Structure formats: C-alpha cells, structure tokens
Short mmCIF file of C-alpha atoms in Angstrom, two decimals:
data_model
loop_
_atom_site.label_atom_id
_atom_site.label_comp_id
_atom_site.label_asym_id
_atom_site.label_seq_id
_atom_site.Cartn_x
_atom_site.Cartn_y
_atom_site.Cartn_z
CA MET A 256 137.53 135.39 51.22
CA LYS A 257 134.61 137.33 52.35
CA LYS A 258 132.93 135.98 49.89
CA LEU A 259 133.07 132.60 52.08
CA LEU A 260 132.29 133.63 54.75
CA LEU A 261 128.95 134.57 54.74
CA PRO A 262 128.52 131.16 53.16
CA LEU A 263 130.57 128.58 55.96
CA ILE A 264 128.36 130.63 58.92
CA LEU A 265 125.92 129.98 57.54
CA LEU A 266 126.79 126.03 56.95
CA SER A 267 128.44 126.46 60.86
CA LEU A 268 125.18 127.38 61.77
CA LEU A 269 123.26 123.72 59.92
CA VAL A 270 125.61 121.63 61.37
CA THR A 271 124.38 122.96 64.62
CA SER A 272 121.32 123.35 64.10
CA CYS A 273 120.71 119.86 63.15
CA GLU A 274 123.26 118.70 66.50
CA ASP A 275 120.73 119.78 69.02
CA ASP A 276 118.11 118.58 67.09
CA GLU A 277 119.00 114.84 67.32
CA SER A 278 120.29 115.12 70.45
CA GLU A 279 116.37 116.09 71.70
CA LYS A 280 115.18 113.77 69.19
CA THR A 281 112.81 111.15 71.26
CA ILE A 282 111.60 107.88 70.81
CA VAL A 283 107.91 107.37 71.85
CA GLN A 284 106.42 104.59 72.05
CA GLY A 285 105.21 102.00 68.83
CA ASP A 286 102.25 99.31 69.69
CA TYR A 287 103.88 96.81 71.20
CA PRO A 288 102.46 94.12 73.63
CA ILE A 289 103.60 94.01 77.34
CA LYS A 290 105.05 90.96 77.72
CA GLU A 291 105.16 88.35 81.41
CA TYR A 292 106.30 85.20 82.53
CA TYR A 293 107.41 83.81 85.62
CA LEU A 294 110.66 82.28 85.48
CA GLU A 295 112.35 79.90 87.16
CA ARG A 296 114.60 80.59 91.18
CA SER A 297 116.15 77.28 91.32
CA PRO A 298 119.49 76.59 90.22
CA SER A 299 118.84 73.43 90.09
CA ILE A 300 115.78 74.22 87.77
CA ASN A 301 117.25 76.99 85.18
CA VAL A 302 121.23 75.68 85.34
CA TRP A 303 122.30 77.71 82.09
CA GLY A 304 120.42 80.63 82.78
CA ALA A 305 116.93 81.52 80.99
CA GLY A 306 117.89 84.33 78.50
CA MET A 307 115.63 86.80 77.31
CA ASP A 308 115.06 88.24 73.92
CA PHE A 309 112.82 90.94 73.44
CA VAL A 310 113.06 91.68 69.22
CA HIS A 311 112.72 88.54 66.52
CA SER A 312 109.79 87.73 64.13
CA GLU A 313 107.44 87.37 67.01
CA CYS A 314 107.42 90.04 69.12
CA LYS A 315 104.47 92.04 68.70
CA SER A 316 102.65 88.19 69.39
CA THR A 317 101.17 88.90 72.91
CA GLU A 318 102.98 85.59 73.85
CA THR A 319 105.85 83.47 71.44
CA ASP A 320 107.93 80.74 72.81
CA LEU A 321 110.69 82.77 71.42
CA ASP A 322 110.13 85.66 74.08
CA TYR A 323 112.55 83.59 76.38
CA GLU A 324 114.00 80.45 76.95
CA TYR A 325 115.94 77.97 79.30
CA MET A 326 119.34 77.67 78.41
CA GLU A 327 121.84 75.24 77.88
CA GLU A 328 125.65 74.30 78.80
CA VAL A 329 126.02 75.45 74.97
CA ASP A 330 123.46 77.48 73.60
CA ASN A 331 123.04 80.10 70.39
CA PHE A 332 119.60 82.14 71.57
CA PRO A 333 120.36 85.32 71.67
CA TYR A 334 118.95 86.46 74.22
CA ASP A 335 119.35 90.75 75.58
CA ILE A 336 119.43 89.57 79.48
CA ASP A 337 119.93 85.79 81.21
CA PHE A 338 118.11 85.33 84.28
CA TYR A 339 120.41 83.24 86.19
CA VAL A 340 121.23 81.52 89.25
CA VAL A 341 123.71 79.82 91.32
CA LYS A 342 124.46 79.17 94.76
CA SER A 343 126.56 81.04 96.86
CA TYR A 344 128.48 79.00 100.32
CA TYR A 345 129.74 81.48 103.12
CA TYR A 346 130.70 80.50 106.45
CA ASP A 347 128.24 81.65 109.78
CA ASP A 348 129.54 83.05 112.73
CA ASN A 349 129.71 79.69 114.64
CA GLY A 350 132.27 78.85 111.44
CA ASP A 351 129.28 76.38 109.11
CA LEU A 352 129.02 76.52 105.26
CA GLN A 353 125.82 77.80 104.86
CA ASN A 354 124.65 78.62 100.79
CA GLU A 355 122.36 81.01 99.64
CA GLY A 356 121.09 81.61 96.30
CA CYS A 357 122.16 84.02 93.47
CA PRO A 358 120.07 85.59 90.96
CA ALA A 359 120.91 88.16 88.66
CA MET A 360 120.10 89.51 85.81
CA LEU A 361 122.55 89.78 83.43
CA LEU A 362 123.05 91.45 80.60
CA SER A 363 124.67 90.70 77.04
CA SER A 364 127.39 91.51 75.75
CA SER A 365 125.61 93.87 72.78
CA THR A 366 123.24 94.97 74.85
CA GLN A 367 122.50 98.11 76.93
CA GLY A 368 120.55 99.33 79.73
CA CYS A 369 120.53 101.87 82.68
CA LYS A 370 117.92 102.23 85.11
CA ILE A 371 115.12 104.89 83.95
CA GLY A 372 112.74 104.61 87.90
CA GLU A 373 110.80 102.80 89.62
CA GLY A 374 107.36 100.77 89.87
CA LEU A 375 104.61 99.05 87.82
CA GLU A 376 103.60 102.75 87.68
CA PHE A 377 106.50 104.55 86.12
CA PHE A 378 106.50 101.19 82.91
CA THR A 379 103.18 102.01 82.51
CA ASN A 380 103.00 105.69 81.80
CA LEU A 381 106.59 106.10 80.26
CA THR A 382 106.33 106.44 77.27
CA THR A 383 108.58 108.78 75.73
CA ILE A 384 112.62 108.61 75.51
CA THR A 385 114.91 111.23 75.82
CA SER A 386 118.11 111.43 74.64
CA ASP A 387 119.03 111.74 78.58
CA MET A 388 117.94 108.52 79.18
CA ILE A 389 120.18 107.07 76.03
CA ASP A 390 123.86 108.91 76.68
CA GLN A 391 123.26 106.31 80.16
CA LEU A 392 123.20 103.47 78.43
CA ALA A 393 125.74 100.99 79.23
CA TYR A 394 126.61 97.53 79.21
CA ASP A 395 127.42 94.82 81.82
CA PRO A 396 131.18 94.18 83.05
CA VAL A 397 132.04 90.81 81.96
CA ILE A 398 131.68 88.44 84.66
CA ASP A 399 133.44 85.76 85.64
CA TYR A 400 132.27 83.04 87.61
CA SER A 401 135.17 80.42 88.17
CA GLU A 402 136.84 83.33 89.47
CA TYR A 403 134.39 83.85 92.51
CA LYS A 404 134.74 79.29 93.41
CA ASP A 405 136.64 78.50 96.60
CA ASP A 406 139.19 75.58 95.56
CA GLU A 407 139.02 73.52 98.40
CA THR A 408 134.77 72.75 98.73
CA GLY A 409 133.74 74.00 94.27
CA PHE A 410 131.47 76.47 96.03
CA TYR A 411 130.83 80.07 94.75
CA GLU A 412 131.99 82.33 96.89
CA ARG A 413 129.16 85.04 97.78
CA GLU A 414 131.49 88.03 99.02
CA GLY A 415 133.18 88.14 95.95
CA LEU A 416 130.93 87.51 93.48
CA PHE A 417 128.33 89.96 95.24
CA ALA A 418 130.10 92.53 95.01
CA ALA A 419 130.53 91.83 91.55
CA LEU A 420 127.56 91.76 90.56
CA ASP A 421 126.81 94.89 92.29
CA GLU A 422 128.93 96.58 89.62
CA CYS A 423 126.14 95.91 86.86
CA VAL A 424 123.08 96.99 85.40
CA ILE A 425 120.83 95.39 87.31
CA GLY A 426 123.08 92.10 88.89
CA ARG A 427 121.04 90.96 91.66
CA ASP A 428 118.91 94.50 92.87
CA PHE A 429 115.79 93.16 91.81
CA ARG A 430 116.11 90.52 94.89
CA SER A 431 114.74 90.40 98.16
CA GLY A 432 117.09 91.05 101.09
CA VAL A 433 118.92 93.64 98.73
CA LEU A 434 116.21 95.82 97.31
CA GLU A 435 114.71 98.36 100.22
CA ILE A 436 110.29 99.11 100.23
CA PRO A 437 109.58 101.48 102.36
CA ASP A 438 107.05 101.13 104.65
CA GLY A 439 103.64 101.11 103.61
CA MET A 440 104.60 100.97 100.72
CA THR A 441 104.58 97.40 98.33
CA GLU A 442 106.70 95.83 96.05
CA GLU A 443 105.50 96.88 92.72
CA GLU A 444 106.53 100.67 93.86
CA VAL A 445 109.85 100.28 94.16
CA GLN A 446 111.30 97.66 91.96
CA PRO A 447 113.75 99.37 89.89
CA VAL A 448 112.77 99.75 85.65
CA TYR A 449 115.29 100.09 83.18
CA LEU A 450 115.47 101.25 79.50
CA ILE A 451 116.50 98.17 77.43
CA LYS A 452 119.16 98.45 73.79
CA THR A 453 119.36 95.95 72.49
CA SER A 454 122.14 94.30 69.27
CA GLU A 455 119.60 94.65 67.28
CA GLY A 456 119.73 99.17 68.24
CA ALA A 457 115.68 98.12 69.57
CA TYR A 458 114.44 99.90 72.72
CA VAL A 459 112.09 97.51 76.04
CA LYS A 460 111.69 98.71 78.88
CA PHE A 461 112.13 96.29 81.50
CA MET A 462 112.10 95.62 84.96
CA VAL A 463 110.87 92.68 87.22
CA ARG A 464 107.27 92.73 89.02
CA THR A 465 107.27 90.60 91.57
CA TYR A 466 110.65 88.86 93.08
CA LYS A 467 108.95 86.08 94.34
CA PRO A 468 105.69 86.09 93.34
CA ALA A 469 102.82 84.38 95.63
CA LYS A 470 102.32 80.93 96.20
CA PRO A 471 101.45 78.45 93.59
CA ASN A 472 104.76 80.34 91.50
CA GLU A 473 106.85 81.52 94.84
CA LYS A 474 109.72 79.42 93.38
CA GLN A 475 109.49 81.99 90.56
CA THR A 476 110.44 85.15 89.13
CA LEU A 477 107.50 87.51 87.62
CA VAL A 478 109.67 90.03 84.48
CA HIS A 479 107.61 92.07 83.10
CA TRP A 480 108.88 93.73 78.87
CA GLN A 481 108.02 95.89 77.30
CA VAL A 482 109.29 97.10 73.48
CA ILE A 483 109.26 100.51 72.38
CA SER A 484 111.28 100.39 69.40
CA GLU A 485 112.49 99.01 66.60
#
C-alpha cells in the first residue's frame, strides 16, 4: 500500500496541474476580417428578423451573402443572433393608444453570450479571450411574444415585453432610450461589447456600433463583429 501511495499523489498533482492549466487557458484571435452591416429596423421591412450567422464556409471573406439573411416566418437559416423588431403599444397619460418600435437582439437557442466591455476601442483592442470571460457565457431565456399580445387590440403590450427582453443577454440594451451616454462621450464609446459562443463552438466579439446612424441610413442599425476563433 505504501508503495502505491507516492505514485497516486504524483498522479493527483499532475491532474490538478493540468486542470489549472486548462482553467487559465486563453484563446488568441485568428486572422478574421471585421464585418459590418446595416440592418433594417422597420418592422414592416424586417418582418421576421435579420438573422446573423458568424461562422460558415465563407466566414473569412470580408463580405458574403452567408453572413446574414432577412428571414421568413418559417426559415432554416442557422442564425446566431436574430435582430427582431415588433411594434409595442401602450396607453399614454391621456388614455390614448400609442405605439413604439421594439427592436431587440436575441440569441438562438444554441448560442451563448455575455457582456465583456464597452466601446469600439475596447472591441478593437480585444484579441484574447480568457477563461473568466468564458465562464460568464449564458443562454437567453425563451421569449414567447404571444404571451405579450393584447387579446382585444392584437398589439404587443410594451411593459411586459420590455421586462422579458431585459432578461436577455443583449435584448434591447443597445437602443436609444435604454443606452445611457454620459455627457462628453459618444455612442461608440459606450455601446456594449459581447462575447458570443456559437453553436459550432466558435468565439466571436459582437457589438452594435450605431443604433440609429446618420442619413441615409437612419432607419437601419449598424452591427459590427469579428470571429476570434473557430
């Protein structure tokens, strides 16, 4: 028994050492281009969502038709994030029915994400993913939009829908009226930066660069991403 004790201790130390090395493992960014696209924010144009697929057969191309697609009601496009837009309705202080666009970024059921920083400079300088960042990755809760539809009007009820979206990893945090921009700073300096883990196991950094760009793109939203590793 004593003869076996020393080898067992050494083996235990070796396993622990390997686990520590794995926990400290970092992922360094590969040679992938930055992608930018203007996506329609109007629910009459972007009816079923603009799906973004970060990793595919042409993900090293600067621009490709496989990066995103405006989806149909029934669609097999393998998106990682869906830029989904509906109109929500509410009653103002006078009791009059009002409406408001409700754009949101929703993760697919097999995609994880987490906020890791803020601003375009942070996005640009981020080239290494750490185990601490990976440990924060989470799935979105399932949002059933039908639960927030008013039976009488057929409209989406704003308060309940907003509360549900605020539980999502990205949700509506990028939009004006939600994103706080301190005095003396620009939107690009405070827009959240997210780490995304795709269904393929790839890592991607993603942000909304501009929620409402200048004309002629004021009815679109500019998204910005870069694959870190496949």
